[in-house]
Amino acid sequence: MIRAFLVFFILVSTTIFSQKKLNLIPYPQKVQINEGNFTIPDIIMLNSDLPKEETEYFKKKEGSTQKFQNSGKSEAHLVYSQLPKSTNSQQNDEFYSLEINSKQILIKSYTKQGYFLALQTLIQLFEDHKTDKQIPALKIEDQPKFAWRGMHLDVCRHFFTVEEVKQYIDYLAMYKLNTFHWHLTDDQGWRIEIKKYPKLTQIGSKRKESMIGAYVDNTFDGKLYGPYFYTQDQIKDVVKYATDRHITVVPEIEMPGHALAALAAYPELACTKGPFEAATKWGVFDDVFCPKDETFKFLENVLDEVIALFPSQYIHIGGDECPKTRWKECAHCQELIKKNNLKDEHGLQSYFIHRIEKYVNKKGRKIIGWDEILEGGLAPNAAVMSWTGVNGGIEAAKSKHFAVMTPGSFCYFDHYQGDPQSEPNAFGGFTPLDKVYSYNPIPTELNAEQAKYILGVQANLWTEYIEDFKQVQYMIFPRLMALSEVGWGTSDPKNYKEFEGRVIKQFKVLDKMNVNYAKSIYNVSGKVVPNNNGVSYELSTSQNPSGIGYTLDGTDPTANSQTYQNPIPVSKSMTIKSAYFENGQLKSAISSQQFTTSKTTGKNITLEQQPSENYSFGGAFTLIDGIIGNQRQLGKTWLGFQGKDVVATIDLGNKTQFSEVYFNTLENKGSWIHMAKSAQIFVSDDNKNFKMIKEIGKDEIQNAKGKIKLNVGNQNSKYIKIKIENAGIIPAGNPGADSKAWLFVDEIGAN
């Protein structure tokens, strides 16, 4: 009996040990932990035939605490074997195996890139065992699921030095990302030297001032910004730096829109005479490249120099957010539409992209563009970067075009990542770490054959509200880690908490590197949930939940405040403040949430049309959760609808008396957000027969500045239906003219 028990104990212990997860991000595809350990020696003996550049990188990364010495194979601690060319269709060029026993570390791969990825794993293992010097014996067989694992950086709205760009590339390498998308031209600045066109950097690389603060404030700093740009020698330096880390740099040269900085330098490329200047505010502008021969010659000459600098297979040509206002008014454009039998201005954009693609293809390269390049028909060999949602990627894959998935709702790192009230000013949206981690780049609408056209995943960092590199670090970390594991194909949203634990362990690495990462996951986060009488406020933290203290009277919590145990009922208007405490010390920011309750709070609500994916946090429930949206922050309290009306029906449960209905909308024309055109209120007792009790038009909504309170007389009904009409197509003279307007709505209440 004792012997049987011992056997059982050994088996259970071995199983538990083998299931223990290593502190690695991204987590490998296959890990086997064996008995024993490799003791990190004072001097690591390196086999002399290790790949040179990659090994030098490893030595530099570990050089502050570790000594190295070359040796023969039998005495070496680190040994490498190149695998013969693979006949295994399941293994790709990035495959590696890493085997560690008590005496040696053996890496095998088909390529130097695979060896480099193995070193990244080894660096993380060394870092995690700096103190105990004991790395467990193990065997890892690993490779990424997706070929494109990218991060984007906008250097046009705000510029970053060569050294900062190199740091950015180092972050990608650390977490096995392999593509750096460098956004080099836009309305607000031209950042790449083109020798044939010196005025691009003499004029286009500076702007007279910059927008500051929230967009709705419409305030400027009055300071000259620039000239800032990268010389061609600097570009070459960055490309080599990335290549040494097995990272491909994909340059983006925007066309036909986002061209103001170029037009400021060469106004003859526009449809009108100008003059033009680099944009001082954010948004989308009507003046774009005119599709005439001199424009194409200019762009071809620019692309010649770009292609000479960047060895990447793909050249990104933008293609997004191109207003058609100037083209509609341009005699040349209209004649071009007729001459080429084009349907409309969208067809003209397709003509533009097709022509550029033919030129790039002749140079042995391919184009990739944002999903608007689908408008009017996709160029024959083009790849699509799907940002407005997943539909662009689905459409591309179904038509056998490659796509990179980068939907804003999961992959825009300029969005808020924590409670907007305690975060620095951001573009909008709400994309916390767990949401990034939950993303699956393969849309369910694709079959197995179509899914092969999904190249991978990328996150984008637009820098309208990011003024320095410390803020860049803040916005990408730790979300870059989640993206890394998604791209590697080992993310598991069901085990998010386990991943979060690995992220927190990685923070010590970022601390050593002096990286200004966001600590939002330490903060207390709140979620509104329905209950039988309305709503409750559910608090959570990545730490011990018993450390959460909160108050209901608007005062700041202290270590002596009430300890959170269960969701807090919200039965009346109140402000709940919360924070995490450890040993009596405040360890997080103080989170604050104000509730304004009404007779609709927590009731059942249905929407006839769903919000756009980027602004859909909480779904329809967001409109009756008791939280009034902040008009300066397009974070998690607003729903956004592009080109759609809001038609919401609220079931009050029983016939209920009320005399006032309220809702909020907002206006931010630079971001294509317009006030509602009209609103109607209806009531019903059976959810079938509705009677309109109030209607207001655009002028009333405008005069109320979007904060709508309507006296509807004495009502006693079970259902309230509200229809809020979208402004429709944006009229000429506005940013985004001819595009669908956005309608933003928050709380719908009744009293």
PDB file of C-alpha atoms in Angstrom, residues 41 46 60 76 416 429 489 518 522 660 713:
ATOM      1  CA  PRO A  41      27.689  29.134 -15.218  1.00  0.00           C
ATOM      2  CA  LEU A  46      30.031  29.143 -26.892  1.00  0.00           C
ATOM      3  CA  LYS A  60      25.122  41.969 -25.977  1.00  0.00           C
ATOM      4  CA  ALA A  76      30.388  24.266 -25.158  1.00  0.00           C
ATOM      5  CA  TYR A 416      -7.578  53.753 -24.179  1.00  0.00           C
ATOM      6  CA  GLY A 429     -12.099  53.628 -28.215  1.00  0.00           C
ATOM      7  CA  GLY A 489      -0.914  31.358 -32.400  1.00  0.00           C
ATOM      8  CA  ALA A 518       1.096  51.159 -18.553  1.00  0.00           C
ATOM      9  CA  TYR A 522      -3.063  46.842 -11.560  1.00  0.00           C
ATOM     10  CA  GLU A 660     -38.919  63.237 -19.627  1.00  0.00           C
ATOM     11  CA  GLY A 713     -45.868  64.975 -21.235  1.00  0.00           C
TER      12      GLY A 713
END
